Amino acid sequence: MTNTTAMKILVVDDEPDLEVLVRQKFRRQVREGSFELVFARNGEEALEVLNQDPSINIVLSDINMPVMDGLTLLGKLTGLDRILKAVIVSAYGDMQNIRIAMNRGAFDFVTKPIDFHDLEITINRTWDEILALKRSLQERTQLTALRQELSVAARIQQSILPRAFPAFPDRKEFDIFAAMTPAKEVGGDFYDFFLMDHHRLGFVIGDVSGKGVPAALFMAVCRTLLRATAMQAASAGDCLQYVNGVLAAESDAAMFVTLFYGTLNLRNGEVEFAVGGHNPPYVFSENRVAPLQFEGGMIVGALNVARYESQRIQLRPGEGLFLYTDGLTEAANNTEDLFGEERLEAALRSCAGQPLQKLLRSVTAAAQQFADGAPQADDLTILAVRYLG
């Protein structure tokens, strides 16, 4: 027996001598607290006992009884909303009734004359099955609660990222659009953008190591820290330098993030940026798509000694930057081929002149069409900003 919790067993039989015999044979188990016995004389009385005592999980019932026989009782037991297993007692060789009993939901059977050693083994095996069902029900309840919590976490995570587009409808110098599709309920990718003052737009994309709730929590900390630091830092490199120092000192060594952070000067189109181990974005315009050339820094949050330098590029009116996480280029199809940079660049070329919202949807659709229904293995996040002059 795998559990020492007392089994409460309802014995249903119209023979008075059986109660005396069962109590005698199982007196040690009752004394030790592993068995608790309750008795009824027929199926109707058994149902009354079961309705009054929800702690009973095993019914040991004879078939032939007055008022309500064991087979009729079996049919009634299926309507009770509880975990309940029945063991039928039948005359030796009465295979027809045994088959009927098993078809009506009996878990097992024993034959008369009763071998009490065999009956104890049968009861213990029945109890093991009940415990397994209870564990399964508890795990299912816990899983349902976890899914509800993850759903709430996903809504919270989505709510902290900008989602209203157009984001700055009164500004004519630029356009910006972003989207994130987590691989799980919650993910580690993030994006953000914000006006630092009247003439500078800050934007960032990040990819936290790992997935699920730990990555989502790290993502929230990183996003909040970067936004707060950006308003105070003298440059993009200084911003990543400070963020890296805080994360490296405070976070688990197994957690880190890749970042591309930039500021767009809305007066002249100059972009100052710093990179922490992130994928190169693409510079795009209606007639040109090319990866941005830069000297990349280390991943952020892993080593306190990492250094990040500010770099600059000049965007002309109509040019923009397309930022993405590797969930886009590493989108795989059913043969495990990857979408890759070449397909991404081709998809960008085909829609580079479109409005940003349509551009991002076209690129995402190209990756999904390539995946052809294969499950998404990583978070997929994209952000595009266009300087309009």
Tab-separated table of C-alpha atoms in Angstrom, residues 84-326:
chain	number	residue	atom	x	y	z
A	84	LEU	CA	-15.572	6.333	-5.791
A	85	LYS	CA	-14.476	2.802	-6.671
A	86	ALA	CA	-16.564	-0.350	-6.294
A	87	VAL	CA	-15.433	-3.920	-5.731
A	88	ILE	CA	-18.115	-6.538	-6.391
A	89	VAL	CA	-18.517	-9.799	-4.457
A	90	SER	CA	-19.978	-12.592	-6.556
A	91	ALA	CA	-20.471	-16.318	-6.423
A	92	TYR	CA	-17.630	-18.303	-7.931
A	93	GLY	CA	-18.284	-18.948	-11.605
A	94	ASP	CA	-21.020	-16.281	-11.957
A	95	MET	CA	-19.274	-14.743	-14.959
A	96	GLN	CA	-22.437	-13.226	-16.439
A	97	ASN	CA	-23.061	-10.975	-13.407
A	98	ILE	CA	-19.353	-10.237	-13.067
A	99	ARG	CA	-19.249	-9.056	-16.685
A	100	ILE	CA	-22.348	-6.912	-16.128
A	101	ALA	CA	-20.770	-5.443	-12.995
A	102	MET	CA	-17.524	-4.576	-14.773
A	103	ASN	CA	-19.467	-3.010	-17.639
A	104	ARG	CA	-21.363	-0.864	-15.131
A	105	GLY	CA	-18.156	0.520	-13.667
A	106	ALA	CA	-16.914	-1.913	-11.017
A	107	PHE	CA	-13.166	-1.522	-10.496
A	108	ASP	CA	-12.570	-5.162	-9.511
A	109	PHE	CA	-14.297	-8.241	-8.086
A	110	VAL	CA	-13.749	-11.048	-5.600
A	111	THR	CA	-15.558	-14.370	-5.447
A	112	LYS	CA	-17.198	-16.326	-2.675
A	113	PRO	CA	-16.099	-17.924	-0.483
A	114	ILE	CA	-14.033	-14.794	0.197
A	115	ASP	CA	-10.280	-15.149	0.453
A	116	PHE	CA	-9.582	-12.274	2.867
A	117	HIS	CA	-5.905	-12.083	1.988
A	118	ASP	CA	-6.851	-11.636	-1.656
A	119	LEU	CA	-9.568	-9.149	-0.620
A	120	GLU	CA	-7.024	-7.025	1.277
A	121	ILE	CA	-4.741	-6.954	-1.776
A	122	THR	CA	-7.718	-5.937	-3.927
A	123	ILE	CA	-8.744	-3.183	-1.500
A	124	ASN	CA	-5.194	-1.825	-1.349
A	125	ARG	CA	-4.925	-1.835	-5.131
A	126	THR	CA	-8.277	-0.033	-5.338
A	127	TRP	CA	-7.054	2.560	-2.829
A	128	ASP	CA	-3.870	3.110	-4.851
A	129	GLU	CA	-6.035	3.834	-7.889
A	130	ILE	CA	-8.145	6.279	-5.870
A	131	LEU	CA	-5.048	8.098	-4.625
A	132	ALA	CA	-3.739	8.319	-8.188
A	133	LEU	CA	-7.045	9.816	-9.326
A	134	LYS	CA	-6.978	12.311	-6.453
A	135	ARG	CA	-3.431	13.363	-7.346
A	136	SER	CA	-4.421	13.731	-10.972
A	137	LEU	CA	-7.423	15.867	-10.018
A	138	GLN	CA	-5.259	18.019	-7.740
A	139	GLU	CA	-2.636	18.459	-10.462
A	140	ARG	CA	-5.336	19.390	-12.964
A	141	THR	CA	-6.717	21.966	-10.528
A	142	GLN	CA	-3.234	23.361	-9.972
A	143	LEU	CA	-2.624	23.459	-13.728
A	144	THR	CA	-5.872	25.347	-14.263
A	145	ALA	CA	-4.890	27.852	-11.565
A	146	LEU	CA	-1.413	28.205	-13.109
A	147	ARG	CA	-2.904	28.831	-16.537
A	148	GLN	CA	-5.148	31.496	-15.075
A	149	GLU	CA	-2.143	33.112	-13.371
A	150	LEU	CA	-0.133	32.966	-16.603
A	151	SER	CA	-3.027	34.556	-18.467
A	152	VAL	CA	-3.065	37.402	-15.942
A	153	ALA	CA	0.742	37.677	-16.170
A	154	ALA	CA	0.533	37.847	-19.961
A	155	ARG	CA	-2.023	40.656	-19.791
A	156	ILE	CA	0.141	42.536	-17.292
A	157	GLN	CA	3.218	42.049	-19.457
A	158	GLN	CA	1.437	43.279	-22.550
A	159	SER	CA	0.046	46.250	-20.647
A	160	ILE	CA	3.493	47.610	-19.752
A	161	LEU	CA	4.542	47.768	-23.411
A	162	PRO	CA	3.298	50.550	-25.723
A	163	ARG	CA	0.361	49.180	-27.698
A	164	ALA	CA	-1.570	52.221	-28.894
A	165	PHE	CA	-0.798	53.060	-32.516
A	166	PRO	CA	-0.246	55.542	-33.993
A	167	ALA	CA	1.803	56.240	-30.877
A	168	PHE	CA	2.332	59.974	-31.437
A	169	PRO	CA	-0.344	61.085	-33.898
A	170	ASP	CA	0.507	64.774	-33.510
A	171	ARG	CA	4.175	64.310	-34.464
A	172	LYS	CA	4.957	64.520	-38.179
A	173	GLU	CA	8.744	64.043	-38.008
A	174	PHE	CA	8.654	60.257	-37.534
A	175	ASP	CA	6.549	57.119	-37.433
A	176	ILE	CA	7.009	54.068	-35.201
A	177	PHE	CA	5.321	50.693	-34.844
A	178	ALA	CA	6.091	47.515	-32.873
A	179	ALA	CA	4.622	44.102	-32.067
A	180	MET	CA	5.478	41.123	-29.868
A	181	THR	CA	4.295	37.513	-30.136
A	182	PRO	CA	5.403	35.369	-27.153
A	183	ALA	CA	6.188	31.693	-27.736
A	184	LYS	CA	4.554	30.908	-24.367
A	185	GLU	CA	1.890	32.693	-22.357
A	186	VAL	CA	4.540	35.137	-21.221
A	187	GLY	CA	7.912	35.830	-22.790
A	188	GLY	CA	11.267	37.502	-22.371
A	189	ASP	CA	11.277	39.759	-25.431
A	190	PHE	CA	10.356	43.396	-25.094
A	191	TYR	CA	10.314	46.683	-26.916
A	192	ASP	CA	9.769	50.230	-25.790
A	193	PHE	CA	9.815	53.784	-27.125
A	194	PHE	CA	9.348	57.180	-25.526
A	195	LEU	CA	9.921	60.851	-26.123
A	196	MET	CA	12.935	61.927	-24.081
A	197	ASP	CA	12.210	65.583	-24.822
A	198	HIS	CA	10.604	67.518	-27.662
A	199	HIS	CA	13.406	66.667	-30.089
A	200	ARG	CA	14.554	63.142	-29.160
A	201	LEU	CA	12.824	59.771	-29.445
A	202	GLY	CA	14.231	56.823	-27.481
A	203	PHE	CA	13.587	53.266	-28.690
A	204	VAL	CA	14.805	49.847	-27.604
A	205	ILE	CA	14.356	46.170	-28.339
A	206	GLY	CA	15.525	43.353	-26.074
A	207	ASP	CA	15.660	39.585	-25.838
A	208	VAL	CA	16.054	38.013	-22.378
A	209	SER	CA	17.687	34.601	-22.073
A	210	GLY	CA	15.153	31.877	-21.437
A	211	LYS	CA	11.380	31.936	-21.638
A	212	GLY	CA	8.344	31.881	-19.391
A	213	VAL	CA	7.793	33.651	-16.094
A	214	PRO	CA	11.472	34.113	-15.021
A	215	ALA	CA	12.304	35.728	-18.369
A	216	ALA	CA	9.177	37.893	-18.177
A	217	LEU	CA	10.115	39.173	-14.717
A	218	PHE	CA	13.674	39.913	-15.840
A	219	MET	CA	12.268	41.622	-18.931
A	220	ALA	CA	10.049	43.885	-16.822
A	221	VAL	CA	12.972	44.879	-14.595
A	222	CYS	CA	15.234	45.537	-17.567
A	223	ARG	CA	12.659	47.587	-19.459
A	224	THR	CA	11.868	49.738	-16.403
A	225	LEU	CA	15.553	50.224	-15.576
A	226	LEU	CA	16.477	51.185	-19.121
A	227	ARG	CA	13.639	53.684	-19.496
A	228	ALA	CA	14.509	55.347	-16.186
A	229	THR	CA	18.218	55.436	-17.042
A	230	ALA	CA	17.668	56.773	-20.553
A	231	MET	CA	16.253	60.006	-19.201
A	232	GLN	CA	19.416	60.618	-17.144
A	233	ALA	CA	22.236	59.143	-19.240
A	234	ALA	CA	24.475	61.396	-21.292
A	235	SER	CA	24.609	58.933	-24.202
A	236	ALA	CA	23.259	55.602	-25.453
A	237	GLY	CA	26.500	53.901	-24.440
A	238	ASP	CA	26.307	55.372	-20.929
A	239	CYS	CA	22.742	54.094	-20.642
A	240	LEU	CA	23.670	50.498	-21.454
A	241	GLN	CA	26.756	50.776	-19.254
A	242	TYR	CA	24.646	51.655	-16.226
A	243	VAL	CA	21.940	49.076	-16.974
A	244	ASN	CA	24.568	46.360	-17.372
A	245	GLY	CA	26.193	47.270	-14.066
A	246	VAL	CA	22.946	47.066	-12.130
A	247	LEU	CA	21.779	43.824	-13.747
A	248	ALA	CA	25.168	42.119	-13.444
A	249	ALA	CA	25.329	42.974	-9.748
A	250	GLU	CA	21.760	42.072	-8.847
A	251	SER	CA	20.551	39.328	-11.191
A	252	ASP	CA	21.080	35.599	-11.378
A	253	ALA	CA	24.234	34.787	-13.340
A	254	ALA	CA	22.191	32.629	-15.714
A	255	MET	CA	20.008	35.569	-16.799
A	256	PHE	CA	21.059	38.171	-19.340
A	257	VAL	CA	19.539	40.246	-22.128
A	258	THR	CA	20.553	41.377	-25.590
A	259	LEU	CA	19.680	45.005	-26.325
A	260	PHE	CA	19.658	47.521	-29.126
A	261	TYR	CA	18.992	50.990	-27.765
A	262	GLY	CA	18.907	54.155	-29.819
A	263	THR	CA	17.787	57.773	-29.808
A	264	LEU	CA	16.517	59.549	-32.915
A	265	ASN	CA	17.149	63.270	-33.224
A	266	LEU	CA	13.890	64.513	-34.702
A	267	ARG	CA	15.471	67.712	-36.010
A	268	ASN	CA	18.091	66.140	-38.291
A	269	GLY	CA	17.557	62.321	-38.419
A	270	GLU	CA	20.736	61.392	-36.551
A	271	VAL	CA	20.525	58.158	-34.576
A	272	GLU	CA	22.817	57.558	-31.635
A	273	PHE	CA	22.799	53.923	-30.557
A	274	ALA	CA	24.516	51.284	-28.453
A	275	VAL	CA	24.334	47.521	-28.837
A	276	GLY	CA	24.501	44.788	-26.239
A	277	GLY	CA	24.919	41.564	-28.191
A	278	HIS	CA	21.769	42.072	-30.250
A	279	ASN	CA	21.008	41.247	-33.896
A	280	PRO	CA	21.971	44.011	-36.368
A	281	PRO	CA	18.867	45.941	-37.437
A	282	TYR	CA	18.217	46.852	-41.062
A	283	VAL	CA	18.336	50.323	-42.519
A	284	PHE	CA	15.493	50.552	-44.988
A	285	SER	CA	13.856	52.927	-47.398
A	286	GLU	CA	11.585	52.468	-50.377
A	287	ASN	CA	14.606	51.676	-52.583
A	288	ARG	CA	17.170	50.251	-50.141
A	289	VAL	CA	17.460	47.554	-47.475
A	290	ALA	CA	20.806	46.871	-45.800
A	291	PRO	CA	22.010	45.579	-42.414
A	292	LEU	CA	23.342	48.269	-40.110
A	293	GLN	CA	27.130	48.132	-39.710
A	294	PHE	CA	28.398	48.599	-36.166
A	295	GLU	CA	30.799	47.351	-33.532
A	296	GLY	CA	28.654	45.382	-31.094
A	297	GLY	CA	29.055	45.200	-27.341
A	298	MET	CA	28.622	42.215	-25.048
A	299	ILE	CA	25.300	40.881	-23.818
A	300	VAL	CA	23.852	42.935	-20.975
A	301	GLY	CA	23.687	41.747	-17.373
A	302	ALA	CA	26.275	38.961	-17.556
A	303	LEU	CA	29.602	40.680	-16.750
A	304	ASN	CA	30.147	43.891	-14.834
A	305	VAL	CA	33.330	44.590	-16.832
A	306	ALA	CA	31.488	44.842	-20.182
A	307	ARG	CA	31.817	48.167	-22.016
A	308	TYR	CA	29.360	49.823	-24.398
A	309	GLU	CA	30.196	52.561	-26.887
A	310	SER	CA	27.836	55.041	-28.512
A	311	GLN	CA	27.740	54.982	-32.323
A	312	ARG	CA	25.911	57.154	-34.859
A	313	ILE	CA	24.228	56.922	-38.223
A	314	GLN	CA	22.372	59.497	-40.289
A	315	LEU	CA	18.873	58.775	-41.566
A	316	ARG	CA	17.566	60.745	-44.501
A	317	PRO	CA	13.845	61.547	-44.726
A	318	GLY	CA	12.019	58.343	-45.654
A	319	GLU	CA	14.683	56.062	-44.182
A	320	GLY	CA	14.148	53.938	-41.101
A	321	LEU	CA	15.451	51.173	-38.875
A	322	PHE	CA	13.896	47.702	-38.635
A	323	LEU	CA	14.736	45.986	-35.318
A	324	TYR	CA	13.918	42.368	-34.472
A	325	THR	CA	14.679	39.529	-32.077
A	326	ASP	CA	16.030	36.181	-33.234
